XYZ file of C-alpha atoms in Angstrom:
598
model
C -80.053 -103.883 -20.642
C -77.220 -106.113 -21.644
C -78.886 -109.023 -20.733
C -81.996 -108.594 -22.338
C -80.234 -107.544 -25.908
C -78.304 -110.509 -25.652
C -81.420 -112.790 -24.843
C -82.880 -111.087 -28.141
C -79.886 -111.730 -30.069
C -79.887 -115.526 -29.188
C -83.794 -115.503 -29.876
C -82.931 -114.108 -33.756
C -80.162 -116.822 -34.324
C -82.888 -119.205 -33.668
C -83.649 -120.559 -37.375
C -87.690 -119.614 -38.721
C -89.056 -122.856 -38.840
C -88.150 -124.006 -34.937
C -89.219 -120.224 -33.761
C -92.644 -121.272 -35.021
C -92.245 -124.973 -33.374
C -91.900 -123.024 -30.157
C -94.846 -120.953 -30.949
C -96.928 -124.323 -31.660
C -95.484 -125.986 -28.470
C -95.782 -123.255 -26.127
C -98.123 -121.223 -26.964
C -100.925 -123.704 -28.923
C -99.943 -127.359 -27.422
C -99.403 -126.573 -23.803
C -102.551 -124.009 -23.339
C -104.954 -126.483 -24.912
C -104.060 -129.613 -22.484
C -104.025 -127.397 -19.461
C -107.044 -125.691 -20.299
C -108.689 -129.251 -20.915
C -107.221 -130.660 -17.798
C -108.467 -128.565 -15.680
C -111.723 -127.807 -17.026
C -112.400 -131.789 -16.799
C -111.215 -131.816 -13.184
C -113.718 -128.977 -12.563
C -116.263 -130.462 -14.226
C -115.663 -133.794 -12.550
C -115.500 -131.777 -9.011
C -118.769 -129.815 -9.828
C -120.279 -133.371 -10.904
C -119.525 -135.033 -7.936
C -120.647 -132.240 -5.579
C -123.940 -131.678 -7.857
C -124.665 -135.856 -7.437
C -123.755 -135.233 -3.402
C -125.849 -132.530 -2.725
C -129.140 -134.818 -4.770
C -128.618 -137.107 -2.419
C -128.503 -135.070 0.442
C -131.023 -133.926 -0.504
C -133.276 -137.680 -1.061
C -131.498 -138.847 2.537
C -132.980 -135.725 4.209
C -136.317 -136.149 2.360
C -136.553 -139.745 3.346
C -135.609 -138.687 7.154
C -138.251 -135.851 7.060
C -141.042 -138.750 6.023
C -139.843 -140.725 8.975
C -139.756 -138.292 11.434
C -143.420 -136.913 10.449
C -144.701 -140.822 10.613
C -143.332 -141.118 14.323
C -144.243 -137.539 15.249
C -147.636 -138.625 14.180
C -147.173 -141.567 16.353
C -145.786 -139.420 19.875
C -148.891 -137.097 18.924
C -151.712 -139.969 19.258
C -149.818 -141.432 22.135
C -150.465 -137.920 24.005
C -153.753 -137.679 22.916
C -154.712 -141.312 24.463
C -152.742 -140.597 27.284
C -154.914 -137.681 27.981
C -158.378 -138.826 27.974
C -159.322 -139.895 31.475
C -161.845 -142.376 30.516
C -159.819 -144.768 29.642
C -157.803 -144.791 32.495
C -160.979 -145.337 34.637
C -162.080 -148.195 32.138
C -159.176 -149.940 32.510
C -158.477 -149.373 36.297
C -161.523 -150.847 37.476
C -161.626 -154.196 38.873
C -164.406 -156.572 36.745
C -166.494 -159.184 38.930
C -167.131 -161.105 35.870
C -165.841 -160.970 32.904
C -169.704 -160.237 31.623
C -169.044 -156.930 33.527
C -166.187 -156.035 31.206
C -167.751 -156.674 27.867
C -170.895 -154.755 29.096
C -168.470 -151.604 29.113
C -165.997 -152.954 26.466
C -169.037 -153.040 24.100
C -170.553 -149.888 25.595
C -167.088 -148.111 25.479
C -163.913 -149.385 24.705
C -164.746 -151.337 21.542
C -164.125 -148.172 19.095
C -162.143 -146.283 21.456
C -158.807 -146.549 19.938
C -159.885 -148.054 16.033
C -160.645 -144.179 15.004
C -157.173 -143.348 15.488
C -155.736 -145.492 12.869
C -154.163 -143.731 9.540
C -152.525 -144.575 6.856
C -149.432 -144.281 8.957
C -150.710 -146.006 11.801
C -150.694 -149.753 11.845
C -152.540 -150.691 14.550
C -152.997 -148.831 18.752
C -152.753 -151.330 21.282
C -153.105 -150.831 25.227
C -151.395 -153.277 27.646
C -152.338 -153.683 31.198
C -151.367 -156.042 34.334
C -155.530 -155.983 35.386
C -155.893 -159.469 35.145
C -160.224 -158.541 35.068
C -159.422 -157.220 31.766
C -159.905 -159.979 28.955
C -157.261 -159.901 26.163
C -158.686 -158.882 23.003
C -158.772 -156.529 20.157
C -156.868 -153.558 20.847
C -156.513 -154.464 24.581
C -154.403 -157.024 25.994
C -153.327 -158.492 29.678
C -149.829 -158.713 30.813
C -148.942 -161.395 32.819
C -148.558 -164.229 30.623
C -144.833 -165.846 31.303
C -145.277 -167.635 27.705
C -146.029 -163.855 25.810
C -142.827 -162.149 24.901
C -142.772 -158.444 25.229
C -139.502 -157.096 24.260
C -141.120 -153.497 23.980
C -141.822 -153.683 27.509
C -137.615 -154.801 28.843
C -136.955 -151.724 26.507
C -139.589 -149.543 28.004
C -138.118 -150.236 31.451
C -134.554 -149.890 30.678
C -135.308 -146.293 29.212
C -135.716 -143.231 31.543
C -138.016 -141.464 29.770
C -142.100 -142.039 29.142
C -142.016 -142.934 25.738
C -139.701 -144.510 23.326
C -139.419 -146.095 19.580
C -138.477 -150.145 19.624
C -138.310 -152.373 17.113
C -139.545 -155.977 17.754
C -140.854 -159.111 16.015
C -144.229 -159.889 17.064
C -145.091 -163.267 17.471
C -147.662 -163.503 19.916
C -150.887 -161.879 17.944
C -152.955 -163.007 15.384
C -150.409 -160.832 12.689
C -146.789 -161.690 13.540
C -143.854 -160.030 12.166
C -141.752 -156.807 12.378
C -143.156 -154.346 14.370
C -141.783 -150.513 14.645
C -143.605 -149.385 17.355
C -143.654 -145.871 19.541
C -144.564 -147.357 23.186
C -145.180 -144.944 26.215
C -146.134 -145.731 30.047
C -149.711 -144.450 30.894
C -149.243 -142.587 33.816
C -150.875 -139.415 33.691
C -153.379 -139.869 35.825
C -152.254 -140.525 39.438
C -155.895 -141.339 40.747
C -156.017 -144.343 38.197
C -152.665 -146.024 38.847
C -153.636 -149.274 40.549
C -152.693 -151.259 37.564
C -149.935 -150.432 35.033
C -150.915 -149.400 31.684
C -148.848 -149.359 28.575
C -149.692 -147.530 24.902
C -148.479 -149.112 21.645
C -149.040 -147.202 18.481
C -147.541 -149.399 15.839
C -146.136 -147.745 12.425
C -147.036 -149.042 8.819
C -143.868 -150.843 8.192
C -145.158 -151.107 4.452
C -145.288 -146.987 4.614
C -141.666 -147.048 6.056
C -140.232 -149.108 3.231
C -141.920 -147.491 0.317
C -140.341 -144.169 1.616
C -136.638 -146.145 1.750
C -137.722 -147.546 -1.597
C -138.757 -143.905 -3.261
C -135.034 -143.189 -3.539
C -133.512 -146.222 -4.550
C -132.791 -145.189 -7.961
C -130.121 -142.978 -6.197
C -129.630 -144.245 -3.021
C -129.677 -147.651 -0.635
C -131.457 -146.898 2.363
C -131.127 -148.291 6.123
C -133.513 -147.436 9.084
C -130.729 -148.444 11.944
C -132.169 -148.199 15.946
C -130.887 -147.128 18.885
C -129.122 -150.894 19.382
C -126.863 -150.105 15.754
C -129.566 -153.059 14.013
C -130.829 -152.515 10.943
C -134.782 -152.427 11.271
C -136.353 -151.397 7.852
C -134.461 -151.288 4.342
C -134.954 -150.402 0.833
C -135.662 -153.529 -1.337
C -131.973 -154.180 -2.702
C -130.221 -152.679 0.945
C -129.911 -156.082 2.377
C -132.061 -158.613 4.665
C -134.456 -157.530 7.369
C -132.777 -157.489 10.717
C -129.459 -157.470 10.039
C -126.983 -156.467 11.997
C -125.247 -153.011 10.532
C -121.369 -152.912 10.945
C -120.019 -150.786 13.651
C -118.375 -149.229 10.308
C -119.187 -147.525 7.501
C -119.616 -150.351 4.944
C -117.529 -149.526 1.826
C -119.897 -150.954 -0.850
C -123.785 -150.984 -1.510
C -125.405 -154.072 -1.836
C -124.530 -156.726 -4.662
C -120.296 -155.375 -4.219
C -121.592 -152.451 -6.395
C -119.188 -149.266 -5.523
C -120.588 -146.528 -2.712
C -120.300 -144.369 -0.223
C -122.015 -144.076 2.895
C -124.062 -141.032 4.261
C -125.718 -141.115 7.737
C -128.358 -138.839 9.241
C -130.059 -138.452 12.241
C -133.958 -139.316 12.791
C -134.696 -136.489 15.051
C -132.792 -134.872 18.645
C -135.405 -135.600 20.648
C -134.953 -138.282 23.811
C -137.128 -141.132 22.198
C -135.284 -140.817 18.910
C -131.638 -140.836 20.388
C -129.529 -143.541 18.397
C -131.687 -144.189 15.657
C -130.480 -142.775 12.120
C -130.982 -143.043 8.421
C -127.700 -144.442 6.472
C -127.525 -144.387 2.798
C -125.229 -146.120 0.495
C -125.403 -144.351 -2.589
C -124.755 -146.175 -5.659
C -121.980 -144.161 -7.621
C -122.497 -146.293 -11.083
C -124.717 -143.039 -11.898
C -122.088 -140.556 -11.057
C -119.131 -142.823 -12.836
C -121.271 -142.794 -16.184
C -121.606 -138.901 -15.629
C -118.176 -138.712 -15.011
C -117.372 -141.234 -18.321
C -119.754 -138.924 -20.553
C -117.553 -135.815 -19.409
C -113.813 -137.278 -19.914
C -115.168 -138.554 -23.479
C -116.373 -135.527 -24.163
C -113.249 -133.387 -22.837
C -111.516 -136.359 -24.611
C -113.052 -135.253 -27.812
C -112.858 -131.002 -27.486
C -109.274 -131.837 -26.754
C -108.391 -133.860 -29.991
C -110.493 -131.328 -32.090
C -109.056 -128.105 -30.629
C -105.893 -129.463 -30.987
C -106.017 -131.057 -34.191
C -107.803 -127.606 -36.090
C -105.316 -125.039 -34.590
C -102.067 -127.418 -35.413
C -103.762 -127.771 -39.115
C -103.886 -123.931 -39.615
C -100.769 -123.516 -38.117
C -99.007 -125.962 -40.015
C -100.692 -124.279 -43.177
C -99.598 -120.820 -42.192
C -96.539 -121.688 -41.340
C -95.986 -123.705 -44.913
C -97.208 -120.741 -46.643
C -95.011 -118.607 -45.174
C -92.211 -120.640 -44.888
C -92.030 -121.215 -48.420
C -92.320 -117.856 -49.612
C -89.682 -116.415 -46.977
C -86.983 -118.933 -48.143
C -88.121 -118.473 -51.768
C -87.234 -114.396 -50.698
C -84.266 -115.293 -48.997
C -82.767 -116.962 -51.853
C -83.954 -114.267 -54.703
C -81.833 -111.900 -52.012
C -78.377 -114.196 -52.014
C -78.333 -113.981 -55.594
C -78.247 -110.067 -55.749
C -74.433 -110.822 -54.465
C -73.651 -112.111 -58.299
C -75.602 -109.332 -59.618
C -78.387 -111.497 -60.530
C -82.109 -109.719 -60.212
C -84.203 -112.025 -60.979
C -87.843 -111.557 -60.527
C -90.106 -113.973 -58.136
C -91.839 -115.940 -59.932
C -94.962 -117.326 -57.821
C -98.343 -116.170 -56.590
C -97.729 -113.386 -53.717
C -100.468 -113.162 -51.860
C -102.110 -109.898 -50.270
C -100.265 -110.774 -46.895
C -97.546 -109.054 -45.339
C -94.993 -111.503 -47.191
C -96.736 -110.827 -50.176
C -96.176 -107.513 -49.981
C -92.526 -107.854 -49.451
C -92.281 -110.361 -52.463
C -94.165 -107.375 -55.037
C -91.755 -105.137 -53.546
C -88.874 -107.185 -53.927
C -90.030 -107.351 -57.648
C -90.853 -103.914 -58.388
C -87.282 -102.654 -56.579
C -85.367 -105.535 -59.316
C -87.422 -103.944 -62.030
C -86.678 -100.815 -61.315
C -83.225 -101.979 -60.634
C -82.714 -103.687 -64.162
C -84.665 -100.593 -65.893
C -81.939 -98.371 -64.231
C -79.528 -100.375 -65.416
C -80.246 -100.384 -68.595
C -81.993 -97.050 -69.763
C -80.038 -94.619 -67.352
C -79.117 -92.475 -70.211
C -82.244 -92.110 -72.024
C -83.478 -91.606 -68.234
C -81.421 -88.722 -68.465
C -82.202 -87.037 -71.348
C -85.828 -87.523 -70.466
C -85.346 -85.435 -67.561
C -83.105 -82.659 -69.006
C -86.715 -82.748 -71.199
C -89.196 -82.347 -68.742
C -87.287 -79.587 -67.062
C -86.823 -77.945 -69.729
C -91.135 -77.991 -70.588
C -91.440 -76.970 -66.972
C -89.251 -73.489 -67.288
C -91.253 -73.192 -70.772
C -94.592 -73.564 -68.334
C -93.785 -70.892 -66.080
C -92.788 -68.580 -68.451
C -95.969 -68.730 -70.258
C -97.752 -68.388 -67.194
C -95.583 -65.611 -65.753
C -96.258 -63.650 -69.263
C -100.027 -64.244 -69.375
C -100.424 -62.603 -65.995
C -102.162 -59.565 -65.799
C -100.704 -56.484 -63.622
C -103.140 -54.871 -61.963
C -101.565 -51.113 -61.651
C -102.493 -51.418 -65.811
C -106.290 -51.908 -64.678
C -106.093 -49.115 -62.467
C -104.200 -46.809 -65.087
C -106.853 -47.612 -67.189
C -110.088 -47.015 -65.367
C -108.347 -43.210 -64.553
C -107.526 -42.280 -68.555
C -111.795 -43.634 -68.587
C -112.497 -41.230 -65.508
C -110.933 -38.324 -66.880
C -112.100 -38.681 -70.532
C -115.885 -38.538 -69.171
C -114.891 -35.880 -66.554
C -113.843 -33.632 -69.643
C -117.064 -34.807 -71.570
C -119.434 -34.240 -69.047
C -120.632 -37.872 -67.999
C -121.124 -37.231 -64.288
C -122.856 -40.893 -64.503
C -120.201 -42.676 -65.691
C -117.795 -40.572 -64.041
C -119.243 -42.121 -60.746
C -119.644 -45.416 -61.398
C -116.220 -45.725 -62.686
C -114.836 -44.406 -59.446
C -117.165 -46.615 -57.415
C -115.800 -49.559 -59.557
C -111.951 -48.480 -59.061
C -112.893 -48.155 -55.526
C -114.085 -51.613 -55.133
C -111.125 -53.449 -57.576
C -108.219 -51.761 -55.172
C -110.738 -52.767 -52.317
C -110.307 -56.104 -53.585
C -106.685 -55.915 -54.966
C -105.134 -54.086 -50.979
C -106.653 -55.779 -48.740
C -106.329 -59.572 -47.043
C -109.799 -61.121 -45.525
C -110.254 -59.869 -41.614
C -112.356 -57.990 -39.448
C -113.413 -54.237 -40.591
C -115.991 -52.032 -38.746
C -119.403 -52.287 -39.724
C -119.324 -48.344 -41.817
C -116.278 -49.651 -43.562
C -118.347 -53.136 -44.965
C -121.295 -51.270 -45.649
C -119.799 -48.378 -47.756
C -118.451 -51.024 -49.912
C -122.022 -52.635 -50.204
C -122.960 -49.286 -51.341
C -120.744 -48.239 -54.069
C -121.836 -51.951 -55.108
C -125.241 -51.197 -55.052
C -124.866 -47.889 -56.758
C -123.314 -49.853 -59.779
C -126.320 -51.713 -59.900
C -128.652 -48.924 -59.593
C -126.920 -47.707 -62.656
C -127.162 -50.722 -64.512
C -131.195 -50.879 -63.563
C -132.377 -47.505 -63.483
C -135.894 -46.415 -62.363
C -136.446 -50.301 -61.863
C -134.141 -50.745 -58.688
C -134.199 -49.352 -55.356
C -131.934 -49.952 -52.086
C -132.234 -48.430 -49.032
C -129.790 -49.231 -45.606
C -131.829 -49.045 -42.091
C -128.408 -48.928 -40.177
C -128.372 -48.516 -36.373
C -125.730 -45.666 -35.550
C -124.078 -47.686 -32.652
C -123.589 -50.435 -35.004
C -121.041 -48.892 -37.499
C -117.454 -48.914 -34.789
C -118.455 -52.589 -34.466
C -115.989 -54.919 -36.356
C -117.243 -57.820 -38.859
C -115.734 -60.457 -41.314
C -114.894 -58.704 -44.545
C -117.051 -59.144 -47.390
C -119.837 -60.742 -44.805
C -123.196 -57.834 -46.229
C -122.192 -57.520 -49.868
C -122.182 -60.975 -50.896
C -125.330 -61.257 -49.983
C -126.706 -58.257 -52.342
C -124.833 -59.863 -54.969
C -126.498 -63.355 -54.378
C -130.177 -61.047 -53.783
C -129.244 -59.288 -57.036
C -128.271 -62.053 -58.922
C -130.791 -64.663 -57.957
C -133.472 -62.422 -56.599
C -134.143 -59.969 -58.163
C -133.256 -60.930 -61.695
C -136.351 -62.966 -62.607
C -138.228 -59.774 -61.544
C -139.208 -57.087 -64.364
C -139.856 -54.127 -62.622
C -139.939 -52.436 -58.731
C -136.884 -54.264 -57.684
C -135.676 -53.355 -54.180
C -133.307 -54.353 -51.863
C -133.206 -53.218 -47.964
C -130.097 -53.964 -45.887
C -130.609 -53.777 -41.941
C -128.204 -53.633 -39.890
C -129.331 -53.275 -35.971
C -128.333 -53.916 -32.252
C -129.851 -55.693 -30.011
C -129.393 -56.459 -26.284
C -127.463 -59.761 -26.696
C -126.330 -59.729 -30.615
C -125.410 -57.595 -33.781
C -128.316 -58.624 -36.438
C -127.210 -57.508 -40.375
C -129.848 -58.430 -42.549
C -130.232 -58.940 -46.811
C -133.807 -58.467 -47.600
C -135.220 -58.812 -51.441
C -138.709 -58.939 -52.949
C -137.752 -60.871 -55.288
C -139.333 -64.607 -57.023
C -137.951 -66.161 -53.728
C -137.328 -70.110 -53.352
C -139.731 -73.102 -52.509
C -139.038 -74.819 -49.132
C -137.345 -77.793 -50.533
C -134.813 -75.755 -52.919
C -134.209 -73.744 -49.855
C -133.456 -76.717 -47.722
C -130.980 -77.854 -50.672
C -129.002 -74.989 -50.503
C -128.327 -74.523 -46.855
C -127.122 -78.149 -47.027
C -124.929 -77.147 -49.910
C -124.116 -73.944 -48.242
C -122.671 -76.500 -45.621
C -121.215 -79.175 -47.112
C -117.792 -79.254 -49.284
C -119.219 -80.206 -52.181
C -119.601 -78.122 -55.350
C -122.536 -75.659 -55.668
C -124.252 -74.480 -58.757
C -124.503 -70.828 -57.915
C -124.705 -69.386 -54.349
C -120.712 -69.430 -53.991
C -121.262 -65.762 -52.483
C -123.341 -67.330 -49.545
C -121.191 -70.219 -48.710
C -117.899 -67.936 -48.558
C -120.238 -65.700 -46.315
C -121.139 -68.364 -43.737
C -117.468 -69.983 -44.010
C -115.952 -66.549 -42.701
C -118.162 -66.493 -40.037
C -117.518 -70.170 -38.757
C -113.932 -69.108 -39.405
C -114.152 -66.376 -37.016
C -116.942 -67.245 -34.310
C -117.432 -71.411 -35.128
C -120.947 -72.171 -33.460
C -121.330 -69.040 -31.740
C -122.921 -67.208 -34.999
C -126.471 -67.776 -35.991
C -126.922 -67.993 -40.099
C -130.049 -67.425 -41.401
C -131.778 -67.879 -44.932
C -135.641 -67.699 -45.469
C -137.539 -67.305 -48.434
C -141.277 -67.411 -49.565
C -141.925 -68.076 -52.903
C -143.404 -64.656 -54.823
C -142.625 -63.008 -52.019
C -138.844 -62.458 -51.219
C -135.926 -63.541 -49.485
C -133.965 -62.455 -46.320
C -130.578 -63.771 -45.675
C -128.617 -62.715 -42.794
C -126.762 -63.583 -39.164
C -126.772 -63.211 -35.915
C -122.897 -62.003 -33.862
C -123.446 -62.097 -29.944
C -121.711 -59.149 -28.527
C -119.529 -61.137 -26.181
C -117.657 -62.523 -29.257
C -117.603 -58.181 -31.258
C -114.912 -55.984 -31.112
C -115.417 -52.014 -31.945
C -112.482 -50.644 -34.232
C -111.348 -48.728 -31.490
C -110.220 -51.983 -29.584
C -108.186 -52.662 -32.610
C -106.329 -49.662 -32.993
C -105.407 -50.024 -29.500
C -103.966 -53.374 -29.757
């Protein structure tokens, strides 16, 4: 705990100005250039890797091209390989060589030109049966002068077919031939002579698919002998050999890196591959666009943030010190006010207060005695208040002496009428007058409803009626005071008023299975549907009502007492009457009994 007070007290001898240095430097600076370093090495990583993966992706499309052209290739080899005709054609020994154009014409002629694609350069059968006459898609091995370097391939190979690459020279068409050659052996009744199949690939076709990607990537066909045998247009020379490494550079010295796939894992493809030297100029002017960019976010959300901050910092800077000083001179008993624009800031709230104390300061100063004698004033009016209010209250046992000299005067006199409405009405003013608001039994509330509505039957006559349909078990239960005859008042007042004659009033109180239902019903001019929506939103709400008062106290006891568990109720036709009333469930009623026990 020491420690960490003493770390604190070195942090507040720090002066304002560097604390907020520290702030800029630490907490600003610093954040910014890491958060821009590393997003552009993560962009530059996710660059690279994006650039990688395209040309993956073109190397592996360019190898699936290849592979489809020479499985096209194997396919036709197998399906030449298998029709037994032509081994009979071209194992039969020819008398003359009129004999073998008679079947060469009859036969052979179109035998292997309706196999030819746009992949397929040319099909081509070789055979030592020296009857045969070389020609067309046929030819006779045996020649010492005709170079076959298919064939020394062919031999030194232990499987039936494989893919060479040669330079033709000895037909009609020399030049570089990719070739898929296979021995014809599978027929053993036709193996006098030896019989080879060449099914020559479109060379053109190859290089168009190396070219297809050479926007993105330098493309090498490389055999089974590590010699490059087909390239795209700007990989280099036909034929030359490929370094036994990975060459560090496409062509031209333009930067690269090398990617190598396989052809295919099958036995004829074994050693040949696709390499790639991708051209990274692409990926380096990605890579530019993103550290000018960064370079740019950087030197903006620097250059913004250190401009508010130095702003901040000069406004409050200025108006600390200009504090500060005001302060030192309260030593020499100097209060002089501040002088400049606050502002609604913190600082500026401190500077109004700092003004308002040395006003208050100065006017203390100066005025303290009239200060004084303006209080010994206002206390003085303020015992002259209460003692007018203390003398204009009322006492109430003088109210009560009064209405008995009135009840016995009409007593002697003979005014039974009066006599009994003044007793109802002294009844109902030390009702009022002795008792605090809480829960009374139901008899208790509605005698008091009746002495009020026998006041009003005297004040009416013939042209008011009440009745009370009152269920006996109701009358232990206990209710909010003053809950029934506020609402006769409010039927009395309101109701029944506007109406000239036959006024009556019924209050029901009843029981049911689940709830105590008391009940205010009038036949009086009643209320329209939107006046009666406007009052129970008044009767809700806290603001002030324009008559009604007796209803809203009504439904405020009973949220007092039972919240949402009591059901209010106020309906009204117009002409017709009103009924206002509620709904207690019996879970939440007590019988006066209960009460007397507790």
């Amino acid at each position: 705990m020491r420690s960490k007070a003493r770390v604190f007290h070195k942090v507040n001898d720090i002066p304002l100005k560097y604390k907020f240095l520290l702030i800029y430097l630490l907490c600003v600076l610093l954040p910014i250039m890491t958060i821009n370093i590393f997003f552009y090495q993560r962009n530059s990583a996710d660059i690279k890797s994006r650039e990688q993966d395209n040309l993956r992706k073109s190397i592996e499309r360019a190898s699936g091209e290849l592979l489809g052209m020479i499985d096209e290739a194997v396919a036709l080899s197998h399906s030449i390989a298998g029709d037994d005709a032509i081994y009979e054609a071209l194992d039969r020994k020819y008398e003359t060589p009129v004999d073998y154009y008679d079947v060469y014409n009859g036969f052979l002629r179109d035998k292997l030109t309706r196999y030819m694609s746009a992949n397929i350069l040319e099909v081509r059968i070789f055979t030592n049966n020296r009857t045969i006459q070389t020609g067309s898609n046929y030819h006779v091995i045996g020649n010492v002068s005709v170079e076959l370097p298919w064939l020394e391939q062919l031999k030194q190979s232990d499987g039936n077919i494989v893919v060479v690459a040669y330079n033709e020279n000895s037909t009609f068409t020399p030049g570089k031939r990719i070739s898929v050659v296979s021995r014809m052996n599978t027929f053993a009744s036709y193996g006098k002579f030896d019989k080879y199949l060449l099914v020559d690939l479109n060379v053109g076709k190859i290089s168009s698919i190396l070219n297809r990607e050479i926007d993105s990537l330098q493309l090498r066909l490389v055999d089974d002998r590590n010699r490059v045998v087909a390239a795209s247009s700007l990989a280099g020379k036909q034929q030359e050999p490929l370094l036994s490494r990975a060459p560090d550079t496409a062509a031209g010295g333009k930067p690269g890196y090398v990617m190598e796939r396989e052809i295919g894992d099958v036995s004829y493809l074994k050693g040949w591959k696709l390499v790639g030297v991708a051209d990274t100029r692409h990926i380096d002017s990605l890579l530019g666009d993103a550290r000018r960019s960064i370079f740019w976010l950087a030197i903006i959300s620097t250059f913004i943030p250190s401009l508010l901050i130095f702003i901040i910092l000069r406004s409050y800077h200025f108006r600390v010190k200009k504090l500060s000083r005001h302060m030192e001179k309260f030593r020499s008993e100097k209060f002089d006010r501040i002088d400049i624009q606050e502002g609604r800031d913190e600082i500026g709230g401190l500077i109004r207060t700092f003004n308002a104390m040395t006003g208050k300061i100065t006017s203390l100063i100066n005025d303290v005695y009239k200060l004084e004698i303006r209080q010994k004033s206002f206390e003085l009016e303020r015992v002259r208040t209460e003692l007018s209010m203390l003398q204009s209250q009322m006492n109430p046992h003088f109210l009560f002496n009064t209405l008995n000299a009135l009840l016995v005067v009409c007593t002697k006199n003979g005014y039974t009428d009066v006599t009994e409405i003044i007793k109802n009405l002294s009844l109902l003013m030390r009702r009022l007058l002795s008792r605090t608001d809480g829960l009374v039994p139901v008899e208790e509330e509605l005698q008091f409803t009746s002495m009020y509505l026998q006041i009003e039957k005297f004040r009416f006559g013939s042209l008011f009626h009440y009745d009370f349909d009152v269920d006996p078990r109701t009358l232990p239960l206990l209710i909010p005071r003053m809950s029934i005859q506020p609402l006769v008042e409010n039927a009395c007042k309101h109701g029944l008023q506007a109406r000239k004659d036959n006024r009556t009033i019924r209050v029901a109180v009843k029981l049911t299975e689940r709830a105590l239902e008391a009940n205010v019903i009038d036949n009086g001019v009643g209320m329209e549907e939107g006046k009666l929506k406007q009052l129970m939103e008044d009767v809700r709400s806290d603001r002030a009502m324009d008559g009604h008062v007796g209803i809203r106290n009504v439904y405020r006891r009973l949220e007092l007492f039972y919240r949402e568990n009591v059901r209010f109720v106020v309906e009204s036709d117009p002409g017709s009457g009103t009924r206002a009333g509620f709904r207690i469930p019996l879970a939440r009623l007590e019988t006066s009994d209960c009460q007397k026990e507790a």
